[in-house]
Coordinates of C-alpha atoms in Angstrom, one line a residue:
X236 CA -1.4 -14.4 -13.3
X237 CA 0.6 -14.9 -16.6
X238 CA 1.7 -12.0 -18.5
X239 CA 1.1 -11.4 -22.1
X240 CA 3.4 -10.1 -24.6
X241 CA 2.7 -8.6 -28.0
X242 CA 4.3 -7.6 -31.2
X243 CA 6.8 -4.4 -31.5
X244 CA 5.0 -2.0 -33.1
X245 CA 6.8 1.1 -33.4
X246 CA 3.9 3.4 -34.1
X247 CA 1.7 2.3 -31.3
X248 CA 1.6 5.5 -28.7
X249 CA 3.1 4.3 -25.6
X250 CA -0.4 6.5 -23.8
X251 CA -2.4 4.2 -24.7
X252 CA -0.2 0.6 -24.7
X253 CA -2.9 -1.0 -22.5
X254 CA -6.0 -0.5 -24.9
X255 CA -6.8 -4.1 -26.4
X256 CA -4.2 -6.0 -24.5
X257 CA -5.1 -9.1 -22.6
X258 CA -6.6 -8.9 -18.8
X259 CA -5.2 -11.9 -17.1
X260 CA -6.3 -12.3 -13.3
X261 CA -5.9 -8.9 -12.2
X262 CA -3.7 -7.3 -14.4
X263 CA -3.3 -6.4 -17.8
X264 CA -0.3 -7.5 -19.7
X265 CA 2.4 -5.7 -20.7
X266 CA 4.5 -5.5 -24.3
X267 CA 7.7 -7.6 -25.2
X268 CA 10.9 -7.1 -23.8
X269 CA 9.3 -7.4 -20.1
X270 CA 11.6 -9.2 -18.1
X271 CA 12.4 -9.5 -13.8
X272 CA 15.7 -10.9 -13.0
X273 CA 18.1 -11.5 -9.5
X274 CA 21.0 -9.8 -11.3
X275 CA 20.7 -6.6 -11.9
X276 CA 21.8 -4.6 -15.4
X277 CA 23.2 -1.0 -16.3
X278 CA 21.2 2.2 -15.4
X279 CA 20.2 0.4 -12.4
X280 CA 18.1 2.4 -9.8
X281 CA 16.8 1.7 -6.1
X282 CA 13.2 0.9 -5.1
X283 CA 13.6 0.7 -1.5
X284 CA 11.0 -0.9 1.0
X285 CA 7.4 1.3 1.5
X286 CA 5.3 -0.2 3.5
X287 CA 3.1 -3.4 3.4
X288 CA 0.7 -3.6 1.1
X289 CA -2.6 -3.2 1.2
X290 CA -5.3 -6.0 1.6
X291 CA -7.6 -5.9 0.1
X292 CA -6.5 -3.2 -2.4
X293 CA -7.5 0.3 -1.9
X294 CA -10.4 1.1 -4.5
X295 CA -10.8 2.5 -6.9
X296 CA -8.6 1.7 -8.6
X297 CA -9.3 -1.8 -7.1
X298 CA -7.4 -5.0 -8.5
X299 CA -3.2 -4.6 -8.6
X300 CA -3.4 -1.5 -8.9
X301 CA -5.0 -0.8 -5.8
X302 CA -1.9 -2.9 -3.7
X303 CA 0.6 -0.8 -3.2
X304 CA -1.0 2.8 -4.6
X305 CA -0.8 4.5 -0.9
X306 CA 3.3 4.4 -1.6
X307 CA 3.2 6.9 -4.5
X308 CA 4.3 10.2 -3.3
X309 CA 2.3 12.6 -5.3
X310 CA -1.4 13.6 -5.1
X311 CA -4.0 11.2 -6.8
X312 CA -1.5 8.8 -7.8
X313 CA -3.5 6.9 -10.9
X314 CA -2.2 3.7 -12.7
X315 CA -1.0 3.3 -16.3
X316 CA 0.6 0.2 -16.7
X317 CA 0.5 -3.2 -14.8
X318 CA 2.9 -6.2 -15.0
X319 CA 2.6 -9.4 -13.6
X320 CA 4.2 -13.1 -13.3
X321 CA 7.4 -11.6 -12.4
X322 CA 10.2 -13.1 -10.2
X323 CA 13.7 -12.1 -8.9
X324 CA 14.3 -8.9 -6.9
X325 CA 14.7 -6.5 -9.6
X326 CA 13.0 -5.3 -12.8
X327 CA 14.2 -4.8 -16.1
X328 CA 12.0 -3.2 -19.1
X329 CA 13.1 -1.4 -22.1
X330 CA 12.5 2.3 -22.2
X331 CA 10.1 2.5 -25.4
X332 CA 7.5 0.3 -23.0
X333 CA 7.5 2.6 -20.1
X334 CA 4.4 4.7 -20.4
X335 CA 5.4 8.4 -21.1
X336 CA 3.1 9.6 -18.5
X337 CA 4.6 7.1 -16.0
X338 CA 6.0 9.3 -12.8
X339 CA 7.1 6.6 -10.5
X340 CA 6.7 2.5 -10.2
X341 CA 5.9 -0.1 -7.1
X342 CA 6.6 -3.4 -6.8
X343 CA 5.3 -6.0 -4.8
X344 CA 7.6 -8.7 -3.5
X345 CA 5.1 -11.0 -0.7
X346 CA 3.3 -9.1 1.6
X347 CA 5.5 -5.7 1.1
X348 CA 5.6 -2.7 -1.7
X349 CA 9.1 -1.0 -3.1
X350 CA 8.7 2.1 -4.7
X351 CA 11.0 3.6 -7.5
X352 CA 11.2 6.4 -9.8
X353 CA 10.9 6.9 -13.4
X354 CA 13.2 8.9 -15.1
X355 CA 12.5 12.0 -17.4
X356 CA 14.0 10.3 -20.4
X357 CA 15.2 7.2 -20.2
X358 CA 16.9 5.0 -22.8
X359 CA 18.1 1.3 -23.5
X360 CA 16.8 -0.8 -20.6
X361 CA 16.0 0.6 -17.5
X362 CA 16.5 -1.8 -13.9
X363 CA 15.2 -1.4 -10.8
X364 CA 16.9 -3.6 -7.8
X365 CA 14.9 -3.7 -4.5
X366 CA 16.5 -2.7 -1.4
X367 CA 15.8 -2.4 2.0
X368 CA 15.2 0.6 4.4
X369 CA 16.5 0.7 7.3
X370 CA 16.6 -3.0 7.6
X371 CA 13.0 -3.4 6.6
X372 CA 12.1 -5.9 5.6
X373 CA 14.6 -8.3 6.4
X374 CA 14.6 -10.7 3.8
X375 CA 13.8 -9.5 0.2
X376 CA 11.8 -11.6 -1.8
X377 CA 10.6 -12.1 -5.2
X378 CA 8.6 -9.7 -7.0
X379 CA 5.2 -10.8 -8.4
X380 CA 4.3 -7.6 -9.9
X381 CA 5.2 -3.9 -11.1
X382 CA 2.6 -1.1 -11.5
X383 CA 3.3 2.2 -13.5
X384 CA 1.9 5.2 -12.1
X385 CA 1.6 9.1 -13.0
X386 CA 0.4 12.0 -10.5
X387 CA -3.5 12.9 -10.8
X388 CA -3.3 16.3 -9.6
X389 CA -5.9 17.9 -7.5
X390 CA -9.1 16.8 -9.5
X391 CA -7.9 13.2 -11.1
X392 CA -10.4 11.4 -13.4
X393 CA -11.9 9.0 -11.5
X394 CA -14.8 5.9 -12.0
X395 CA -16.7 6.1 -8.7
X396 CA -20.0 3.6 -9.2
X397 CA -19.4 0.2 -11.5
X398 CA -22.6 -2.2 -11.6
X399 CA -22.8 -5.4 -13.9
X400 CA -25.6 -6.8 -14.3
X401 CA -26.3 -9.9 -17.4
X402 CA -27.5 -7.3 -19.9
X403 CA -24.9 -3.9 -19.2
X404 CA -22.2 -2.3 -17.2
X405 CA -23.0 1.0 -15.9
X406 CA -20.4 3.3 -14.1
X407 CA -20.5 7.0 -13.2
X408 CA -17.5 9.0 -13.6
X409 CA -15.6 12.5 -11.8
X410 CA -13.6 14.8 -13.4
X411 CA -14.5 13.6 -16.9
X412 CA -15.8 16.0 -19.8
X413 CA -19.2 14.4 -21.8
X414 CA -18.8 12.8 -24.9
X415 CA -15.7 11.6 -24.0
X416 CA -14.9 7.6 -25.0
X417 CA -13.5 5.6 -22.5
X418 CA -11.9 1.9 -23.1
X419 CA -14.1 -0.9 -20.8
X420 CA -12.4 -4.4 -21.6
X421 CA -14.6 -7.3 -20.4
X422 CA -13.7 -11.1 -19.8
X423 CA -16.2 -13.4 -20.3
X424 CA -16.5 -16.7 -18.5
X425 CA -16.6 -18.7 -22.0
X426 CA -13.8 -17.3 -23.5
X427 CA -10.1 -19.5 -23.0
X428 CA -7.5 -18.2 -20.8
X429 CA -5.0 -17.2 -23.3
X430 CA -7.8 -14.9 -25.2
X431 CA -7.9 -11.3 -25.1
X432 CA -11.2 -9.1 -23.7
X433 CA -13.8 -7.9 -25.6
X434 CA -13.4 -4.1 -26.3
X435 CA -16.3 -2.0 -25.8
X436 CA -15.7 2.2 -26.1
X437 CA -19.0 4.1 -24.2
X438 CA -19.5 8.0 -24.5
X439 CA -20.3 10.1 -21.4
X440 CA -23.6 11.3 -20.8
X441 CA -24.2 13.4 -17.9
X442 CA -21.1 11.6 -16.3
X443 CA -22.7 8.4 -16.7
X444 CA -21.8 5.8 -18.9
X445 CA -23.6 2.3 -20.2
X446 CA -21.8 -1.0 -21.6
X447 CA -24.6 -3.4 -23.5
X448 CA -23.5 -6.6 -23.3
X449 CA -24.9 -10.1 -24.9
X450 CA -26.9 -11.2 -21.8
X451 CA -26.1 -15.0 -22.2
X452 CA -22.3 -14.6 -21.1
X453 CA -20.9 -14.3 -17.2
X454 CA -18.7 -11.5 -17.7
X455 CA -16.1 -12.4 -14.9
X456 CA -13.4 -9.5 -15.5
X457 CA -14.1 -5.8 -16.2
X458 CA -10.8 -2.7 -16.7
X459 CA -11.9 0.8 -17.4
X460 CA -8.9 3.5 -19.0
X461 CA -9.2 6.8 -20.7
X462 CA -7.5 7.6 -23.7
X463 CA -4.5 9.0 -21.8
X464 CA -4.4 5.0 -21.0
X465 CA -5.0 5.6 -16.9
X466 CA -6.4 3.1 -14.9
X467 CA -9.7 4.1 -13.7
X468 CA -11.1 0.3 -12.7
X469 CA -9.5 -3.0 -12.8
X470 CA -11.9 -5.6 -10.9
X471 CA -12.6 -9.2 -10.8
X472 CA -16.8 -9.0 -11.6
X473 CA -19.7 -11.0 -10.8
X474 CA -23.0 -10.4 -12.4
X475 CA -25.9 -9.8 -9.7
X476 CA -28.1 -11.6 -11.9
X477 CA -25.9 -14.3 -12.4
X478 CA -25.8 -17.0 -14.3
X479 CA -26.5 -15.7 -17.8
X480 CA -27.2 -18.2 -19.3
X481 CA -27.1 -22.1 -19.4
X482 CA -23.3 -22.3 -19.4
X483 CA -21.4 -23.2 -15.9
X484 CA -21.2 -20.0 -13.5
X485 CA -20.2 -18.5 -10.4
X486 CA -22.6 -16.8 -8.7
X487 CA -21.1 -15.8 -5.8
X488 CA -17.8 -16.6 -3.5
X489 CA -17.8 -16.2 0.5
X490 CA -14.3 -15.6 2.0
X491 CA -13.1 -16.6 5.8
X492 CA -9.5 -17.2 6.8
X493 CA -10.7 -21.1 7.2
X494 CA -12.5 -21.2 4.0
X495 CA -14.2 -20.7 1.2
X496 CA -17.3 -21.4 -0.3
X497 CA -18.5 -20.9 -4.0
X498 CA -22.1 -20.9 -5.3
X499 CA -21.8 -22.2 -8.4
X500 CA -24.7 -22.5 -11.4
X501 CA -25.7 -25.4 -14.6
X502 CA -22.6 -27.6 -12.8
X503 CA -23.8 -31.4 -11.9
X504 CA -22.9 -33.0 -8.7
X505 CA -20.0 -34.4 -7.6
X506 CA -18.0 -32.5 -10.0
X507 CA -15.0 -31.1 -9.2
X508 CA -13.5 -27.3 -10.0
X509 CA -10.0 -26.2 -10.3
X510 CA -9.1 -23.6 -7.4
X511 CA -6.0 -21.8 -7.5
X512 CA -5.7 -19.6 -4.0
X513 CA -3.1 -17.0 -3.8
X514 CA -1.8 -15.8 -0.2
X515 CA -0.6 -12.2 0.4
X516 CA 2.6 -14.0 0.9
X517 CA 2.8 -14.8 -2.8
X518 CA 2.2 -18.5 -2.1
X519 CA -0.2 -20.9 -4.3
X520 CA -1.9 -23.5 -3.3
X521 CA -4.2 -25.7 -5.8
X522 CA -7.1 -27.2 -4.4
X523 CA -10.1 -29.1 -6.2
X524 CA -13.4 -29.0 -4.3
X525 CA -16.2 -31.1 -5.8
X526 CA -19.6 -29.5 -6.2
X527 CA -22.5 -30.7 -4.0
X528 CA -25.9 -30.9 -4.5
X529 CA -26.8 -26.9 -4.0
X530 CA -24.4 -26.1 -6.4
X531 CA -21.9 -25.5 -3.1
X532 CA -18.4 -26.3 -3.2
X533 CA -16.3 -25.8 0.2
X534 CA -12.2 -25.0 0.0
X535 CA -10.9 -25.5 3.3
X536 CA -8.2 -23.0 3.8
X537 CA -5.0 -23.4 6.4
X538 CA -6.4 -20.2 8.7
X539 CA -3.4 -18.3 9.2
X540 CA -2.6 -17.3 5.8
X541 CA -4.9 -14.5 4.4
X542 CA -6.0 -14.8 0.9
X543 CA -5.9 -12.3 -1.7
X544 CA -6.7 -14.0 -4.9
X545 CA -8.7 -16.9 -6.1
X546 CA -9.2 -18.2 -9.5
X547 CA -12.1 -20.4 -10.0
X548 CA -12.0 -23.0 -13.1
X549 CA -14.1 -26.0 -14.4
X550 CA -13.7 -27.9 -17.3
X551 CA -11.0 -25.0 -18.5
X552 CA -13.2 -22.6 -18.5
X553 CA -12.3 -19.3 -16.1
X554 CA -15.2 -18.8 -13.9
X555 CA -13.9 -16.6 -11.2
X556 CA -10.6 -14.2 -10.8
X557 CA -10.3 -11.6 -8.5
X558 CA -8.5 -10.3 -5.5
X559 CA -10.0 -11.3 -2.3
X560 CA -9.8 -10.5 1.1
X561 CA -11.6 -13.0 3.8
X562 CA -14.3 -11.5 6.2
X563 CA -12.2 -12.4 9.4
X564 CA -9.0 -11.2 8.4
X565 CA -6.5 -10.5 9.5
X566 CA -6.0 -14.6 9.3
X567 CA -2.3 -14.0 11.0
X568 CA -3.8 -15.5 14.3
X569 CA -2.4 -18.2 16.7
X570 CA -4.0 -21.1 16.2
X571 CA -5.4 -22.4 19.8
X572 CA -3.5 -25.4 19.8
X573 CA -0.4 -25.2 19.4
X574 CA 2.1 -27.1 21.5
X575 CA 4.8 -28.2 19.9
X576 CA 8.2 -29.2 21.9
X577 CA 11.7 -29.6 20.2
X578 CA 15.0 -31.1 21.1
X579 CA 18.0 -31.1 19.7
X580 CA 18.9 -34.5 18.6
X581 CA 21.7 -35.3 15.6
X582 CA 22.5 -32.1 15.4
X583 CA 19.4 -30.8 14.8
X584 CA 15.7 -29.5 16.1
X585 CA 13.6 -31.9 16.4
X586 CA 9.6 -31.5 17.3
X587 CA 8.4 -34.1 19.9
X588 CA 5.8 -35.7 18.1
X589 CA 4.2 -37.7 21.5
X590 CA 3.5 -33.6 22.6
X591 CA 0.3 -32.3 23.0
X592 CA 0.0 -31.1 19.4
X593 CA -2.9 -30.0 18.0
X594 CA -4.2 -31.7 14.5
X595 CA -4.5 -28.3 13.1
X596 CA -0.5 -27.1 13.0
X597 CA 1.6 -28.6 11.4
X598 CA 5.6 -28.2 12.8
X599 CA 7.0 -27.7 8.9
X600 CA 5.1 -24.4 9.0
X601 CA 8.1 -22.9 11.2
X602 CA 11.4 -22.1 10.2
X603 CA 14.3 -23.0 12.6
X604 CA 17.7 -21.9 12.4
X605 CA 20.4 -22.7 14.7
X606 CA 21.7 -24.8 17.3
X607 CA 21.8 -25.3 21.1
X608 CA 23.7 -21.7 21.6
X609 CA 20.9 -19.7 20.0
X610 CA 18.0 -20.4 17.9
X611 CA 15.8 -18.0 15.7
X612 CA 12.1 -19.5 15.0
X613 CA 10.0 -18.1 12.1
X614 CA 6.1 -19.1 11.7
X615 CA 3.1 -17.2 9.6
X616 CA 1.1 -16.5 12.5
X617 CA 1.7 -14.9 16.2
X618 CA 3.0 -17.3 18.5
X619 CA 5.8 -17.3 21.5
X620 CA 8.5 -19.7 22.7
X621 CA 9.2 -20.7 26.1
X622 CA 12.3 -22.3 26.8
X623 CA 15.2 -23.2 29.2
X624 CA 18.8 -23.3 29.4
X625 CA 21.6 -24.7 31.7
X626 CA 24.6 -23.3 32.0
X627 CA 26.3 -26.5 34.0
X628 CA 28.8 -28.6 32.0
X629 CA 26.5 -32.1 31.6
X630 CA 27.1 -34.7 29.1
X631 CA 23.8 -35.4 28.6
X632 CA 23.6 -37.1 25.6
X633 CA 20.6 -35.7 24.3
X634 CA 21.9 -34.8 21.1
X635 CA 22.3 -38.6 19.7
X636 CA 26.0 -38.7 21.3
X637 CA 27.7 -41.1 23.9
X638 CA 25.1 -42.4 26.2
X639 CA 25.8 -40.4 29.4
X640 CA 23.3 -40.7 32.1
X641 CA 20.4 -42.8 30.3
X642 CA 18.7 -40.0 27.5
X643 CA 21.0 -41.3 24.3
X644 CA 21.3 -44.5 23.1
X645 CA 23.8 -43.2 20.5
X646 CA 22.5 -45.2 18.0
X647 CA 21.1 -42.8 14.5
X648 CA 17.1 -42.9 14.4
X649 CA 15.4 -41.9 11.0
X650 CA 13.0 -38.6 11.2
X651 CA 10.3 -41.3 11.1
X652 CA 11.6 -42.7 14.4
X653 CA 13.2 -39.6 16.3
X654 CA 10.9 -40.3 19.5
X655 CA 10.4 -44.2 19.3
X656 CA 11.5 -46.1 22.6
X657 CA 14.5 -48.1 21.3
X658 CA 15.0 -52.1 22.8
X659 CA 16.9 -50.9 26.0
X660 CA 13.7 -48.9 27.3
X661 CA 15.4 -45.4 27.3
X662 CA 12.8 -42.6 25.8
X663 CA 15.0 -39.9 25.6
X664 CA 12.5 -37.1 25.6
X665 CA 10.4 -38.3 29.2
X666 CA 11.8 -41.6 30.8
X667 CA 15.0 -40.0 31.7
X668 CA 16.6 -43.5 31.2
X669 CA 14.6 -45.4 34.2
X670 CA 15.0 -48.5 32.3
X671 CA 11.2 -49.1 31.9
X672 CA 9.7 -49.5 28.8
X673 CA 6.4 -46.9 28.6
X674 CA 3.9 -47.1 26.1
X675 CA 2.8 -43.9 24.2
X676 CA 0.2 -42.7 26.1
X677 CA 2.4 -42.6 29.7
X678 CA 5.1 -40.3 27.5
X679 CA 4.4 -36.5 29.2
X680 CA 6.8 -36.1 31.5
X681 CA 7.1 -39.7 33.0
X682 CA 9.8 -39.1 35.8
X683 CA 10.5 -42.3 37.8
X684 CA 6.8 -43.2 36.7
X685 CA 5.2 -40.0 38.3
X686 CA 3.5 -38.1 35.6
X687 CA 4.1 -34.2 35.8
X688 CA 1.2 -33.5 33.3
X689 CA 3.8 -30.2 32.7
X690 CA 3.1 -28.3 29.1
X691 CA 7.2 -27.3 29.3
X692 CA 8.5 -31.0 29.6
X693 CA 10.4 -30.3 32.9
X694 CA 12.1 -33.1 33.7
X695 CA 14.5 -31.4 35.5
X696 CA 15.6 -33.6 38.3
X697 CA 16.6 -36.6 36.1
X698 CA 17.6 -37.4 32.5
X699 CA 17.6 -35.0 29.6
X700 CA 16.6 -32.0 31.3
X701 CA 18.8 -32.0 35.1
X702 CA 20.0 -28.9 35.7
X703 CA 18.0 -26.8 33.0
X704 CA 16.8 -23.5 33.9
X705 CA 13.3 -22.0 32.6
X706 CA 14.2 -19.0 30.8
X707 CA 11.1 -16.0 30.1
X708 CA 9.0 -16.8 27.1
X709 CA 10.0 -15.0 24.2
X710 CA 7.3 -13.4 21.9
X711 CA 7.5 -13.2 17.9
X712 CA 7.8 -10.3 16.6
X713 CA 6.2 -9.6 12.7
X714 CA 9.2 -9.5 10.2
X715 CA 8.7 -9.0 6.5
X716 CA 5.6 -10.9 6.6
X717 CA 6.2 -13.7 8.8
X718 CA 6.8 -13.7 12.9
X719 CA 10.4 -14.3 14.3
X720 CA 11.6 -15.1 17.7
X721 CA 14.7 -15.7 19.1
X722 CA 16.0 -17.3 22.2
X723 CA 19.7 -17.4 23.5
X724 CA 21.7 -19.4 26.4
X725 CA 24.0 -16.4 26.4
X726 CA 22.0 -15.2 29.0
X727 CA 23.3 -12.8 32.0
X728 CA 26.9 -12.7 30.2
X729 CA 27.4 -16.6 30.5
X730 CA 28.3 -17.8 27.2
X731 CA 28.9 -21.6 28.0
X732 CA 25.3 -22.1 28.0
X733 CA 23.1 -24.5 26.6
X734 CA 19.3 -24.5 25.1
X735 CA 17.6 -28.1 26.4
X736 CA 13.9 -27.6 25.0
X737 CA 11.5 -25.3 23.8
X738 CA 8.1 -24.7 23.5
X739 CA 5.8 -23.1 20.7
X740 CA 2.6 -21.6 21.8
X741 CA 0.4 -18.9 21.6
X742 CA 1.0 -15.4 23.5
X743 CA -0.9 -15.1 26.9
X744 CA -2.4 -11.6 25.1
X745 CA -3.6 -13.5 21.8
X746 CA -7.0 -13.9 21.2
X747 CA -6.9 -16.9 20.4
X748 CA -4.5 -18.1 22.7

């Protein structure tokens, strides 16, 4: 969601910067001199942590606007300027682009909102730096986008009804006087990327107001302001009669946390679109579905990440943008199989790959940081760690050192070979160095060639894991978008303790578990 800059007019009124400027995804662009950057500049000023934002956004006014809008601390908070494509943790803009209506300004950086004021009169550049509250959240990220806002009152103008049909846009409006002219800029499916919407300018009638359009085009994009330049809609659109024509279309777009599929119109078989899926974490992923024979293309999604926009492109043409929000969600759920057992070996964590793992996770979705002492894990989705210590000295040499009592053959494996039963026969996650060479499918827990079909890997009376204590499972807790956990051998004060394994799982309470 690129951001478009523009030429440095000095006589445009800074009320009404966003007529005629280019809609890109969600957002309309702002002027020149827009800029986000890590280091922050003079008159600096704090936008601490709000809350999480909201998915899918609140509507109206719908679109970016709608994401972090419930932080605004004033009645009928309405938008009047939206940025996006940004990065860094703060914000720098010149004065002369802030709206002069503008009250305060959010940002959102991943799944979380920071909210900042604007001052009465500012001059030179103004910077806002995020910062946390409290602690939360605890890990700032970058922003991706900052929305202007000023204070409705008690009977804000508002657009309560928007249908599109082929042939017109109709909307009804609150709070608006007749005859007034409203701003609707529409998108059109055949226009390129880089182009700006049509302008249309509809007068009130009986708080009802009616956009013709050509009837051959897909509009795909529609943003409603005043003339005070507030917000007042700011959607993604689909017509219900789609297509409009004989050009290539999307006529409609079904959202799960496992998928999605897109009805598409006048597009052959077998071809392919370009789909562009952005996660409330701010993550992108590309992903190019071919089109079957009912016009049906399927994107399988990971499951656990929720979307919350989707772009939809074929042969460069923009079919589709919008923010989205899957059917299912939350998608933040623990997938049913996952079983995945780590060591530390070379002075690392590493995941037993011979476990019972289920094809669906994948270990490089969790974050691990540090060693045999204590050990925080970080994933995208619920999930909880069982694990066990010893507190014993015992060279064991389970972490690729001197070969001890049969677990460590000393010699360097590559990540490619971290669990492969070396020459001398000793597999040093379940043969516990009995000297017998066991194929792959013996590997769970093989102690002197009795199988303890045991999900924690308790070998405990020989090898690897003699002497090692099972500890309580641990359960992530959500932190700043992702889920955390934490485990220790420092437990009941002894601090010469050891990790040996652990475990990722799902909670006992988790639906899906």
């Amino acid at each position: 969601m690129p951001d478009e800059t523009n030429g440095t007019d000095s006589s445009l009124d800074r009320r009404n910067v966003l007529k005629g400027l280019t809609v890109s995804g969600a957002a309309i662009a702002g002027l020149s001199g827009l800029s986000a950057s890590s280091v922050a500049q003079e008159s600096t000023l704090p936008a601490p942590f709000c809350e999480a934002a909201s998915l899918p956004p609140v509507r109206p006014p719908g679109g970016q606007a709608g994401q972090c809008i419930n932080c605004v601390p004033c009645d009928n908070p309405i938008a009047v300027k939206l940025v996006s494509g940004l990065s860094g943790t703060s914000y720098t803009i010149d004065s002369d682009e802030i709206p002069e209506n503008a009250e305060h300004v959010t940002f959102k950086a991943g799944q979380n909102c920071f909210l900042g004021e604007v001052p009465e009169n500012p001059t030179g550049d103004v910077t806002w730096q995020l910062e946390q509250d409290n602690g939360q959240p605890p890990k700032l990220q970058d922003i991706s986008n900052a929305t202007f806002y000023t204070c409705g009152g008690q009977n804000p103008p508002t657009v309560d009804d928007v249908k599109v049909t082929c042939d017109k846009i109709t909307f009804t409006t609150s709070n608006i006087e007749d005859v007034t002219t409203l701003n609707v800029a529409v998108k059109f499916s055949d226009q390129p990327s880089d182009d700006p919407p049509e302008d249309f300018t509809p007068t009130l009638e009986n708080g009802q107001a009616t956009v013709n359009l050509p009837g051959n085009r897909d509009p795909i994009h529609v943003t409603i302001t005043d003339q005070n330049g507030l917000i007042l809609f700011d959607e993604g659109v689909t017509a219900s009669d789609a297509p409009c024509g004989d050009a290539p279309a999307v006529t409609g777009v079904t959202v799960r946390c496992a998928s999605i599929t897109i009805q598409t119109a006048n597009i052959q078989e077998g071809e392919p679109l370009d789909v562009t899926v952005t996660f409330s974490d701010d993550s992108q992923k590309p992903y190019t579905p071919e089109v079957d024979a009912n016009g049906v293309a399927e994107v399988t999604l990971p499951g656990y990440l929720d979307p919350e926009f989707l772009e939809v492109q074929y042969d460069g043409q923009t079919l589709f943008e919008g923010f989205v929000a899957a059917e299912d969600a939350p998608c933040a759920k623990c997938p049913p199989d996952l079983n995945i057992a780590f060591k530390y070996k070379y002075g690392t964590w590493w995941p037993d790959t011979y476990d019972d793992i289920g094809e669906e996770v994948d270990p490089d979705v969790f974050s691990i940081d540090g060693g045999r002492k204590e050990v925080t894990i970080c994933g995208p989705f619920p999930f909880a760690v069982s694990y066990a210590t010893r507190t014993k000295k015992h060279h064991d040499g389970c972490d690729g050192g001197k070969h001890h009592d049969g677990c460590g053959d000393g010699k360097h494996h590559d990540k490619k070979k971290k669990h492969h039963d070396d020459k001398d026969g000793h597999d040093e996650w379940n043969s516990c160095g009995d000297g017998k060479h066991h194929e792959k499918k013996k590997r769970h827990n093989d102690c002197d060639g009795k199988k303890k079909h045991h999900k924690h890997h308790d070998c405990k009376s020989c090898g690897c894991f003699k002497d090692c204590e099972e500890q309580e499972p641990v359960t992530a807790e959500k932190e700043d978008g992702q889920y955390c956990a934490t485990i220790s051998a420092t437990t009941d004060g002894k601090k010469n303790g050891k990790i040996c394994w652990f475990r990722l799982h799902c909670p006992e309470n988790d639906v899906n578990g």
